[in-house]
mmCIF file of C-alpha atoms in Angstrom:
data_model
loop_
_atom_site.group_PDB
_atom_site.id
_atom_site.type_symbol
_atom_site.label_atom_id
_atom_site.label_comp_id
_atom_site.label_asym_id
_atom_site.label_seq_id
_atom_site.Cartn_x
_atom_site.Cartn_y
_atom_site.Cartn_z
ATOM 1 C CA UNK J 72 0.000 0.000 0.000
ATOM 2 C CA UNK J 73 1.328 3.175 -1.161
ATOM 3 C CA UNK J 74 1.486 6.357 1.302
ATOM 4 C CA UNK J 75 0.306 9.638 0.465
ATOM 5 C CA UNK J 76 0.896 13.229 1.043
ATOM 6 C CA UNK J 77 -1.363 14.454 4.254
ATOM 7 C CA UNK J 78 -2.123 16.625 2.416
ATOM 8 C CA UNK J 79 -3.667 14.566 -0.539
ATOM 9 C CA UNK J 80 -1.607 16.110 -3.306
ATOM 10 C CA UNK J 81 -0.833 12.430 -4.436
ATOM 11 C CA UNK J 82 -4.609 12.677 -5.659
ATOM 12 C CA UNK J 83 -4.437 15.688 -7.984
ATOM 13 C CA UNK J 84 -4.558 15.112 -11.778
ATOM 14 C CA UNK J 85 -4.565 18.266 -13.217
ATOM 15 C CA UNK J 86 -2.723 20.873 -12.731
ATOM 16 C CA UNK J 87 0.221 19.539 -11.202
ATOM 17 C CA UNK J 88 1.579 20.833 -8.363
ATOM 18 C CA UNK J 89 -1.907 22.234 -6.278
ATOM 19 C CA UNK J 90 -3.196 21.033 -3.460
ATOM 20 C CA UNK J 91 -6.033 18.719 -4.150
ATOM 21 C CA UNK J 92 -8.815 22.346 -3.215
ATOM 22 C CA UNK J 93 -7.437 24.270 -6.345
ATOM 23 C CA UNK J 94 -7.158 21.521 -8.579
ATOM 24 C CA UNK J 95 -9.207 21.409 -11.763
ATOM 25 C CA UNK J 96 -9.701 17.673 -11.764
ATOM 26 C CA UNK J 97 -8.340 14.837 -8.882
ATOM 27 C CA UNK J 98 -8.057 11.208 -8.530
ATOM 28 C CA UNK J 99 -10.973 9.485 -7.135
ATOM 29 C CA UNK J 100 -10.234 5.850 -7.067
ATOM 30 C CA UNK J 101 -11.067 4.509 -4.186
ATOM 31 C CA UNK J 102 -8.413 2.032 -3.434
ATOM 32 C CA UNK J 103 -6.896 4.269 -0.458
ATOM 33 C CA UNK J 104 -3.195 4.671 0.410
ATOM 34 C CA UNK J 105 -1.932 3.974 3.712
ATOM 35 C CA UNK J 106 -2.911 7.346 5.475
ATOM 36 C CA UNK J 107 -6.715 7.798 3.888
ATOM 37 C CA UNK J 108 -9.906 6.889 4.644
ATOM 38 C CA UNK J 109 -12.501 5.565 2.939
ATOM 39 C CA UNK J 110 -16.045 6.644 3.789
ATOM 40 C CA UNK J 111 -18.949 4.815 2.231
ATOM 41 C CA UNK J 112 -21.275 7.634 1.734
ATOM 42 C CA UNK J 113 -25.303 8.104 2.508
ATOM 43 C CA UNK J 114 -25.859 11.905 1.862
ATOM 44 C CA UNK J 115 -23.802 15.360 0.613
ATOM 45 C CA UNK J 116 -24.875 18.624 1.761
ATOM 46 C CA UNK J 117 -23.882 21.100 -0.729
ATOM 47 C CA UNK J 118 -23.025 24.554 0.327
ATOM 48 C CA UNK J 119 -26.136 26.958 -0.471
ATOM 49 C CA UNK J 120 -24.213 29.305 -2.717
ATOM 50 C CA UNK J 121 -23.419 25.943 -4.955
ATOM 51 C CA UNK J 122 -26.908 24.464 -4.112
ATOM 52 C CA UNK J 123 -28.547 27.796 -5.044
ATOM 53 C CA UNK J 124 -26.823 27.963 -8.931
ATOM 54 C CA UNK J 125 -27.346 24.419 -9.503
ATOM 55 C CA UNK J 126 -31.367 24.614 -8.551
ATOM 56 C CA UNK J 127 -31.236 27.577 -10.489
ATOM 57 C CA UNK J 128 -29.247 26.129 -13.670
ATOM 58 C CA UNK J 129 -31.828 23.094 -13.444
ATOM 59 C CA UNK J 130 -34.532 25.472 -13.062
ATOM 60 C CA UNK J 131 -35.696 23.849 -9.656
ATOM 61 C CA UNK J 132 -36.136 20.123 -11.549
ATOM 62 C CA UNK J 133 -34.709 17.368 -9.091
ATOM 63 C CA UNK J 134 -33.757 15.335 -11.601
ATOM 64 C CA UNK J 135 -31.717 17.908 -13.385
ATOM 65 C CA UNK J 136 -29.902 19.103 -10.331
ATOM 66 C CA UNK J 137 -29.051 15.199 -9.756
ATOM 67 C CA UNK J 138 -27.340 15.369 -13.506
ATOM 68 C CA UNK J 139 -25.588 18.524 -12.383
ATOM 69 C CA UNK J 140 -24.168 16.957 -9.201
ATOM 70 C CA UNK J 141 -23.443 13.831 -10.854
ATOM 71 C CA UNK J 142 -21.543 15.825 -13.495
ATOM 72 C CA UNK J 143 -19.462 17.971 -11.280
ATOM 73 C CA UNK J 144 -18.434 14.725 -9.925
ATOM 74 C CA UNK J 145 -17.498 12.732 -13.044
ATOM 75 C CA UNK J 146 -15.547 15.897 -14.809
ATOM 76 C CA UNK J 147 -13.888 16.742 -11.696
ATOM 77 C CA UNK J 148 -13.285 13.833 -9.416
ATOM 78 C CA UNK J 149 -15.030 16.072 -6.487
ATOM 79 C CA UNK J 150 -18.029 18.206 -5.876
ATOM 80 C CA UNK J 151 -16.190 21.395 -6.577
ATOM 81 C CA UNK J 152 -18.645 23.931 -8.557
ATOM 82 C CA UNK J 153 -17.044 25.204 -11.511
ATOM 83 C CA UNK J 154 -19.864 28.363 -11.027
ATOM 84 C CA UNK J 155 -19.241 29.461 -7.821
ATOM 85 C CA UNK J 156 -15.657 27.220 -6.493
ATOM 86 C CA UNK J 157 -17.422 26.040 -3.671
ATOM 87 C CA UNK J 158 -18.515 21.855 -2.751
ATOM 88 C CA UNK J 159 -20.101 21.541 0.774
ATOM 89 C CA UNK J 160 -19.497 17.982 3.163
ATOM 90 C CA UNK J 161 -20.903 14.627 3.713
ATOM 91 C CA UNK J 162 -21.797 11.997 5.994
ATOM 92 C CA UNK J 163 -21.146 8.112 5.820
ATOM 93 C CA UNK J 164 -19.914 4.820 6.755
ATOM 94 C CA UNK J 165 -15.803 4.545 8.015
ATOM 95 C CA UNK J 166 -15.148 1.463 5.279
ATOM 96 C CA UNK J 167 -11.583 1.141 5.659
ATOM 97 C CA UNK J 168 -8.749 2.998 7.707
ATOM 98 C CA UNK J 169 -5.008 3.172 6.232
ATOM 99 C CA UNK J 170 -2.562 0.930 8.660
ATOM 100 C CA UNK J 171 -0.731 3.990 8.854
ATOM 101 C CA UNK J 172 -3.938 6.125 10.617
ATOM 102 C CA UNK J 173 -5.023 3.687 12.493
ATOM 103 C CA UNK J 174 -3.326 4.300 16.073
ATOM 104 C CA UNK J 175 -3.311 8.008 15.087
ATOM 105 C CA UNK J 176 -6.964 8.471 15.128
ATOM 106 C CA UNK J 177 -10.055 7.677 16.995
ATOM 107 C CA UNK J 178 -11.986 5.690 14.399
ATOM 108 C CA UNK J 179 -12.717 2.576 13.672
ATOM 109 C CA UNK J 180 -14.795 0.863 10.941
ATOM 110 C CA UNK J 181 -18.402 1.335 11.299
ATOM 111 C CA UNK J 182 -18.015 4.854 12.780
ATOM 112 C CA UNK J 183 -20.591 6.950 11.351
ATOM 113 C CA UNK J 184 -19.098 10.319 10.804
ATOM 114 C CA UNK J 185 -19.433 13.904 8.912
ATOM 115 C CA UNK J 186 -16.292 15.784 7.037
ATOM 116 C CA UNK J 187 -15.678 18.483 7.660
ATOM 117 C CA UNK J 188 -13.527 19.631 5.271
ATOM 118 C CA UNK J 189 -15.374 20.681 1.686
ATOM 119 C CA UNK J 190 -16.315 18.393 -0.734
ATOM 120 C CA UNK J 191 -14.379 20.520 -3.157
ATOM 121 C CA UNK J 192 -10.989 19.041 -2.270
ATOM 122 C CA UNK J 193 -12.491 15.464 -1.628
ATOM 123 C CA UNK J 194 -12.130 12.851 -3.528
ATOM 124 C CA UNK J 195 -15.712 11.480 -3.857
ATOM 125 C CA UNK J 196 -17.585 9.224 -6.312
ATOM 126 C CA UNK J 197 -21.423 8.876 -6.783
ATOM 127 C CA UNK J 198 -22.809 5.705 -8.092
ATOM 128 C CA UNK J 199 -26.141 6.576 -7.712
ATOM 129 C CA UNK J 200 -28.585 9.512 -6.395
ATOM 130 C CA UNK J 201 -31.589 8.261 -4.278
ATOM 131 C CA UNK J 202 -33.088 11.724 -3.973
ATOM 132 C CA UNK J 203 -32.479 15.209 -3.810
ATOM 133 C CA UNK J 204 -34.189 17.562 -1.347
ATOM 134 C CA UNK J 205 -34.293 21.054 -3.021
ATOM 135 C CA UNK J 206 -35.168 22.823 0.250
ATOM 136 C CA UNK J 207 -32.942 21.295 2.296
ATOM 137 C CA UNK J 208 -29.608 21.464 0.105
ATOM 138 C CA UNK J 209 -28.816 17.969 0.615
ATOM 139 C CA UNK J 210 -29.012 14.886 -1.705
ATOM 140 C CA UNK J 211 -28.743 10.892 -0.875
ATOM 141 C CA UNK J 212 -26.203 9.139 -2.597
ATOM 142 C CA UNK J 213 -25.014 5.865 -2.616
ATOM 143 C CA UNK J 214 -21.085 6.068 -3.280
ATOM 144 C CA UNK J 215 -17.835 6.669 -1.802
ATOM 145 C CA UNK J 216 -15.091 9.368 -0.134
ATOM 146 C CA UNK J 217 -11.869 9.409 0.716
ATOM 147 C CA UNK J 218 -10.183 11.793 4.033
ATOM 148 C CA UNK J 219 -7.029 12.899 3.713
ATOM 149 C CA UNK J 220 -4.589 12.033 6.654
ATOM 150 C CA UNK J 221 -5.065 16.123 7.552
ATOM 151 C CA UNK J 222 -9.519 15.843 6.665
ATOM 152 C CA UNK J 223 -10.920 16.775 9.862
ATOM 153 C CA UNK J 224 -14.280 15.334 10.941
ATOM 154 C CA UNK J 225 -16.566 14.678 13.740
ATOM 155 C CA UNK J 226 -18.781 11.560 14.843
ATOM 156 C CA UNK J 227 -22.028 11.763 14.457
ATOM 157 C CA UNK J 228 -24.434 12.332 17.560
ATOM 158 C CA UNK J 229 -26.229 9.604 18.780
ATOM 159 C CA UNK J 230 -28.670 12.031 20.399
ATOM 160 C CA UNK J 231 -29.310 13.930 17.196
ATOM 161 C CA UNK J 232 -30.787 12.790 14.015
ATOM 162 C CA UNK J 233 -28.286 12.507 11.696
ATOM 163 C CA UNK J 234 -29.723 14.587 8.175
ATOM 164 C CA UNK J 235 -29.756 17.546 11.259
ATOM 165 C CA UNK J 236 -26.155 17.142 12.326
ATOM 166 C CA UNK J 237 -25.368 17.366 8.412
ATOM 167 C CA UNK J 238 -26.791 19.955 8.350
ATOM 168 C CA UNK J 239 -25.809 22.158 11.419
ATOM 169 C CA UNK J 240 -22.092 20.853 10.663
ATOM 170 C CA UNK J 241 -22.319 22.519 7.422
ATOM 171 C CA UNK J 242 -22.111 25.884 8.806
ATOM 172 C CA UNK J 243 -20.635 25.295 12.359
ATOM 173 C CA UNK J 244 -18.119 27.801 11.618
ATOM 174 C CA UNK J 245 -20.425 30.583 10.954
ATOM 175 C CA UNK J 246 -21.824 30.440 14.928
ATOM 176 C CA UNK J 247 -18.384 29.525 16.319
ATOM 177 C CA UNK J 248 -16.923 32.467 14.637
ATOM 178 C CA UNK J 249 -20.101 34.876 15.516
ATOM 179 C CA UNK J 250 -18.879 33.685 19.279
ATOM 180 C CA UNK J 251 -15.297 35.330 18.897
ATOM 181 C CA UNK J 252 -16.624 38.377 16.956
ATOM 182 C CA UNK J 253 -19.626 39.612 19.348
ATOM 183 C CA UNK J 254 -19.093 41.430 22.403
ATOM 184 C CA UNK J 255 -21.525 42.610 25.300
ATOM 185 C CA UNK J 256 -23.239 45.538 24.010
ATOM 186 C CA UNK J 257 -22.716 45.144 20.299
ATOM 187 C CA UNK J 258 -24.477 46.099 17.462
ATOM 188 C CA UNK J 259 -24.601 42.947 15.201
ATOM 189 C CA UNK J 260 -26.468 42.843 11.786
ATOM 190 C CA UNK J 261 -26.668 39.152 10.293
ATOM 191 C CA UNK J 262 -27.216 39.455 6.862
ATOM 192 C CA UNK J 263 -29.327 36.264 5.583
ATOM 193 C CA UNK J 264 -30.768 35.811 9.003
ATOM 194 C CA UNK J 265 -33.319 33.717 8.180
ATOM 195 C CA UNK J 266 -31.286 30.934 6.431
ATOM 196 C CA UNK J 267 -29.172 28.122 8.130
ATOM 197 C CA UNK J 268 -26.507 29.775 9.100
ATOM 198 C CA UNK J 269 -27.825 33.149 9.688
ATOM 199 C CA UNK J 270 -30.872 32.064 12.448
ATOM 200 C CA UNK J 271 -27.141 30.246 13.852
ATOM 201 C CA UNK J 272 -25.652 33.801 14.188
ATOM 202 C CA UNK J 273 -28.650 35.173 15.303
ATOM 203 C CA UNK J 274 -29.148 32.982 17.766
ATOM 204 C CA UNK J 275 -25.486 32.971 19.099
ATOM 205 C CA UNK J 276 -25.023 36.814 18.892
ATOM 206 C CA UNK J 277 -28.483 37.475 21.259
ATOM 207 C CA UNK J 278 -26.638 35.556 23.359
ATOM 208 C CA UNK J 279 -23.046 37.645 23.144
ATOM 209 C CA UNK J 280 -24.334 41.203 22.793
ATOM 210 C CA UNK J 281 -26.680 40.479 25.252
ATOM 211 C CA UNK J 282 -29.517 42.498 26.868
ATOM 212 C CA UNK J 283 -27.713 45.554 26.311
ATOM 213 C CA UNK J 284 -26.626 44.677 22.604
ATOM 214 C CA UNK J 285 -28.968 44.929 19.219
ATOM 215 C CA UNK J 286 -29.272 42.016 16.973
ATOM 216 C CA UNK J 287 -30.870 42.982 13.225
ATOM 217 C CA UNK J 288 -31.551 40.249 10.933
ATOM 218 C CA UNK J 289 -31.982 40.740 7.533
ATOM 219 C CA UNK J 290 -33.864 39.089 5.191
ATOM 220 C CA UNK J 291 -35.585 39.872 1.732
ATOM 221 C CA UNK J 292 -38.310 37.231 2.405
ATOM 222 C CA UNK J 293 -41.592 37.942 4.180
ATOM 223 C CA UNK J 294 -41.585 34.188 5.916
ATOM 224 C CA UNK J 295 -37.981 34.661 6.897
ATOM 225 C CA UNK J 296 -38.964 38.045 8.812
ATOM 226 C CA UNK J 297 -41.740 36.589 10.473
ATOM 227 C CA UNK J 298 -39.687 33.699 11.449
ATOM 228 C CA UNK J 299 -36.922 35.932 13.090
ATOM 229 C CA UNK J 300 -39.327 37.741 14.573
ATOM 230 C CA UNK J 301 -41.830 35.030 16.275
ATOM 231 C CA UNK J 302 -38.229 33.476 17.401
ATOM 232 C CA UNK J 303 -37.396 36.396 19.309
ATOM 233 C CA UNK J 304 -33.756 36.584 19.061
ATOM 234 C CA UNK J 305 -33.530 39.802 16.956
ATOM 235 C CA UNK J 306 -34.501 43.239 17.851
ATOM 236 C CA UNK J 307 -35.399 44.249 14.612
ATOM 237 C CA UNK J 308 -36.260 41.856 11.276
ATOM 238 C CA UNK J 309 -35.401 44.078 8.118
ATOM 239 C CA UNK J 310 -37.159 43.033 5.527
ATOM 240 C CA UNK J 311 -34.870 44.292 2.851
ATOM 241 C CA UNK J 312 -32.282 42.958 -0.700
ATOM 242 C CA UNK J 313 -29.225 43.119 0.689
ATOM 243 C CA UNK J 314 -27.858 43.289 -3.236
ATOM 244 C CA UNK J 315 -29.467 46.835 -2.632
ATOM 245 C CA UNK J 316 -25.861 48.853 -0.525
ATOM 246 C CA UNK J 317 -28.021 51.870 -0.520
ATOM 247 C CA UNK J 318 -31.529 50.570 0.584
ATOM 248 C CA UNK J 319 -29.681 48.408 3.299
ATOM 249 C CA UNK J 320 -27.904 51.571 4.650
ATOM 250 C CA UNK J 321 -30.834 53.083 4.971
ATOM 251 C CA UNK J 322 -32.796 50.528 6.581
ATOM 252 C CA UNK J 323 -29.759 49.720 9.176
ATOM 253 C CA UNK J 324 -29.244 53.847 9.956
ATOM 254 C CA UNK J 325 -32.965 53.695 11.209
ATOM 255 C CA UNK J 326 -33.103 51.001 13.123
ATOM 256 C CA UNK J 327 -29.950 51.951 14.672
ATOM 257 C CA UNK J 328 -30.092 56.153 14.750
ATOM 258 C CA UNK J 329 -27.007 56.205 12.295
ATOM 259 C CA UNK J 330 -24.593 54.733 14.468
ATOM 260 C CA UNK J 331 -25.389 51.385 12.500
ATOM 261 C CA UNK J 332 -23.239 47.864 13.083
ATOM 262 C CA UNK J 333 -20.460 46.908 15.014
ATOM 263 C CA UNK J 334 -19.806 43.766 13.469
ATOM 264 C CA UNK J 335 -21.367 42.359 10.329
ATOM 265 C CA UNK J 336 -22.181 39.086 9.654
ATOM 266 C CA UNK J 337 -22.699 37.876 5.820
ATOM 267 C CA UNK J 338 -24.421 34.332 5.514
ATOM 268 C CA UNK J 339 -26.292 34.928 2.276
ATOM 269 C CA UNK J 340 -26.130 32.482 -0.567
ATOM 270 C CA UNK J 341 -26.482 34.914 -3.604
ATOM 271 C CA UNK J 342 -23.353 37.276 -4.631
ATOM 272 C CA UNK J 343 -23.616 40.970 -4.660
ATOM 273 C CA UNK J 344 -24.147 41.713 -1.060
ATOM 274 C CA UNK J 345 -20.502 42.602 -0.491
ATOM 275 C CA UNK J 346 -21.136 46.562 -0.506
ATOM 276 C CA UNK J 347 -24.576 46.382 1.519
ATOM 277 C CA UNK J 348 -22.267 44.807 4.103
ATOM 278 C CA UNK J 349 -19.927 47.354 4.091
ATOM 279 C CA UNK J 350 -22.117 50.603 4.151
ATOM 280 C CA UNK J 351 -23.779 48.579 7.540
ATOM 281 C CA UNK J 352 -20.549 48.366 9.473
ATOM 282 C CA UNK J 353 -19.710 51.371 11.446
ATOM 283 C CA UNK J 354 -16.129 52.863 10.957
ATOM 284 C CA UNK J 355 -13.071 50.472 12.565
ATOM 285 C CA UNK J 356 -15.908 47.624 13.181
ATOM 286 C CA UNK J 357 -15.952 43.845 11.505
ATOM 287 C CA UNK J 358 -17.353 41.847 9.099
ATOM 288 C CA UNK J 359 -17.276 38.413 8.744
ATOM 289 C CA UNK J 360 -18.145 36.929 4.976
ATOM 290 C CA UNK J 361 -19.628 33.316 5.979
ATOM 291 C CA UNK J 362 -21.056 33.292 2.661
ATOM 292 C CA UNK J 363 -19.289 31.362 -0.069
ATOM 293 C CA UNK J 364 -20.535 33.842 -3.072
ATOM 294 C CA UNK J 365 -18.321 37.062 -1.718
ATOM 295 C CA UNK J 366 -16.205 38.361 -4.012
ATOM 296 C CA UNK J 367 -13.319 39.554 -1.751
ATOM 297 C CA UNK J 368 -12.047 41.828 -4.525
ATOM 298 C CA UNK J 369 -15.390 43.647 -4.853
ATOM 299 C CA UNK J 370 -14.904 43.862 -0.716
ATOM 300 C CA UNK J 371 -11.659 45.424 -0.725
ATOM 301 C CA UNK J 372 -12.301 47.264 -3.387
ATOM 302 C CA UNK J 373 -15.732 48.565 -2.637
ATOM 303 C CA UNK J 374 -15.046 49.212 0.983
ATOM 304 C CA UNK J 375 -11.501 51.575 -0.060
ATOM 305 C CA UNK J 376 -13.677 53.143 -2.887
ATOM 306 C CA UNK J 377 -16.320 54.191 0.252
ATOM 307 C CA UNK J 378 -13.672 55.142 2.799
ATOM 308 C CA UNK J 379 -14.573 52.849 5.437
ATOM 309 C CA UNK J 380 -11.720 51.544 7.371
ATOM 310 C CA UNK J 381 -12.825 48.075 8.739
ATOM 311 C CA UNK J 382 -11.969 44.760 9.109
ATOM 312 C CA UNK J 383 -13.038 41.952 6.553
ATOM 313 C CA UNK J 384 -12.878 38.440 7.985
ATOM 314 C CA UNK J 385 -12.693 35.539 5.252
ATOM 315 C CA UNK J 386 -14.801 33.201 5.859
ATOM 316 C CA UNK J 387 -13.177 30.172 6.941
ATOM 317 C CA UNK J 388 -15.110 27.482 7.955
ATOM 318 C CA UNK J 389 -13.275 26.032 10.375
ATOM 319 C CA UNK J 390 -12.842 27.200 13.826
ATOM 320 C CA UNK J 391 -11.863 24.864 16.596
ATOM 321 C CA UNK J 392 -14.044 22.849 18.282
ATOM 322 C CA UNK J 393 -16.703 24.765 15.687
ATOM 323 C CA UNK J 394 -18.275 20.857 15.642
ATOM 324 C CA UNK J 395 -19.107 20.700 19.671
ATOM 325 C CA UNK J 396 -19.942 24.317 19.781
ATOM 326 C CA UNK J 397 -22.777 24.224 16.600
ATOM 327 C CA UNK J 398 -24.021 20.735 18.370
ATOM 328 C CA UNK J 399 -23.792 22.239 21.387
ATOM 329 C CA UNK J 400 -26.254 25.533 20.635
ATOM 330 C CA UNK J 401 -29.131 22.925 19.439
ATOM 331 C CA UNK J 402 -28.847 20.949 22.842
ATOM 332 C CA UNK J 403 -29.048 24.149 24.837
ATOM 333 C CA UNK J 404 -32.467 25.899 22.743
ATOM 334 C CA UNK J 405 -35.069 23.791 22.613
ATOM 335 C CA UNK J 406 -36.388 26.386 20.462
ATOM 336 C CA UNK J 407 -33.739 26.148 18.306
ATOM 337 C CA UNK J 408 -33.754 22.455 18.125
ATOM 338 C CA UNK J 409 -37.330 22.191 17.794
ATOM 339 C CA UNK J 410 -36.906 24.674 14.290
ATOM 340 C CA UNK J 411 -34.029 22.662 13.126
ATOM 341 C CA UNK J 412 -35.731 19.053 13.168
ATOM 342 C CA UNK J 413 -38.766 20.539 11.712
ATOM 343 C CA UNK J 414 -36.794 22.180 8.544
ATOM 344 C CA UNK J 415 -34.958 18.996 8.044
ATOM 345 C CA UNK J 416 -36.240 15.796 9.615
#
């Protein structure tokens, strides 16, 4: 048995020389070297900026958008959007564990575990699509993954059901980072606050800003203002298209008497939103871009062209122990919990 690079560039195809994210097209064989996994896989959950474009290229038909997936797979060796760069993670099986891994780690076969590292660097192949749930950004598959030596993951819950954990894990970074970011007192504005992610933030920066603090959400939905605002965790529920800098500013200096947001946080799915963000965050505050369809050279750009001397967090969706901390928010809010399983049990 052969032994790989931890970091998987053994696995990359074309171009030389990348690591296996920023590869066009990588191996996905699945006879494993000695430091990889292999994952028998029951079900992706594709990032909603990817998940968004491919509904949208298959004009909302299921079986189209299980073509497109398919596709991406077969030209590329990985889910790795060629629209927006982004994949998304999965859950499955352990099938097999390298003799090289296998004191190193705390698997064993039969573990049932979620990546989380994106689909877009992992070596994946679909042999068949049981169904696709367009609301829920996930699709069943039957097929197989490899995990590099350096993949992270976590084990799935026992006291969770598992098409939840998928997809809380998706986005466990976008909480865990909202944790760091949000002080006592701040002003937050989650952009997308009625998605995934965003009702995440929300939830987790009511928490951080506390009593004294304001938490906005912003949506441009009717059902996702109502939502934030029967939940209870935001002060105010814009109802507004955050594509739109200048009707966002406006909406944000009202609710906030002009001194508008401390930190920003971006969990939107659609691009365009990058100067809306900006013209929301108060001089020297933050924003954090969650959302996979920022353009961080229309950020840098837009917010130098503006004047407005803040700090743009990439969004990185790792943060340790961002796993246990996501998990951990739908043990402690039964509220929270309760919305979860009902969106996607």
């Amino acid at each position: 048995m052969k032994h790989g690079s931890p970091y998987g560039t053994h696995r990359v195809l074309e171009p030389l020389g990348v690591l296996p994210q920023p590869a066009w097209k990588i191996d996905n064989t699945m006879d494993i070297y000695d430091n990889e996994i292999l994952i028998d896989v029951s079900a992706l959950n594709i990032d909603a900026a990817s998940f968004t474009q491919i509904k949208q290229e298959a004009n909302g038909d299921e079986a189209k958008v299980a073509s497109i997936v398919r596709g991406i797979v077969a030209q590329r060796g990985k889910h790795h959007n060629p629209v927006t760069g982004s994949g998304g993670m999965l859950i499955g099986t352990v099938a097999q564990i390298g003799p090289a891994l296998i004191d190193k780690i705390d698997l064993k076969v039969g573990d049932k575990i979620a990546t989380l590292v994106s689909l877009s660097l992992t070596p994946l192949r679909i042999d068949e699509i049981t169904r696709v749930h367009l609301h829920k950004d996930q699709v069943e598959i039957t097929g197989q993954a490899i995990l590099f030596e350096t993949g992270l993951y976590a084990k799935l819950p026992t006291d969770i059901d598992e098409k939840m954990a998928l997809a809380i894990l998706d986005v466990a970074g976008a909480p865990a980072q909202t944790a760091r970011l949000v002080k006592e007192g701040d002003t937050v504005v989650v952009i997308g606050g009625g998605g995934k992610s965003g009702t995440l933030c929300v939830y987790e920066a009511r928490k951080r800003a506390g009593a004294s603090g304001c938490v906005i959400g912003v949506s441009p939905f009717a059902k996702d203002c109502q939502r934030m605002t029967e939940l209870g965790w935001a002060d105010h529920a814009l109802r507004v298209d955050a594509t739109n800098a200048l009707a966002l500013l406006e909406a944000v200096t009202k609710v906030t008497d002009g001194k508008l947001a401390d930190v920003v946080i971006n969990c939107v799915n659609i691009p365009n939103t990058e100067m809306g963000s900006i013209l929301a965050t108060k001089q020297h505050g933050k924003i954090y871009f969650f959302s996979m369809a920022t353009s961080f050279t229309a950020a840098a750009l837009g917010a130098e062209g503006v004047g407005k001397d803040i700090e743009m967090i990439i969004g990185n969706g790792y943060a340790s122990g961002h796993a246990e901390h996501a998990l951990a928010l739908l043990r402690e809010s039964a509220t929270l919990r309760a919305l979860f399983e009902r969106l996607y049990i």
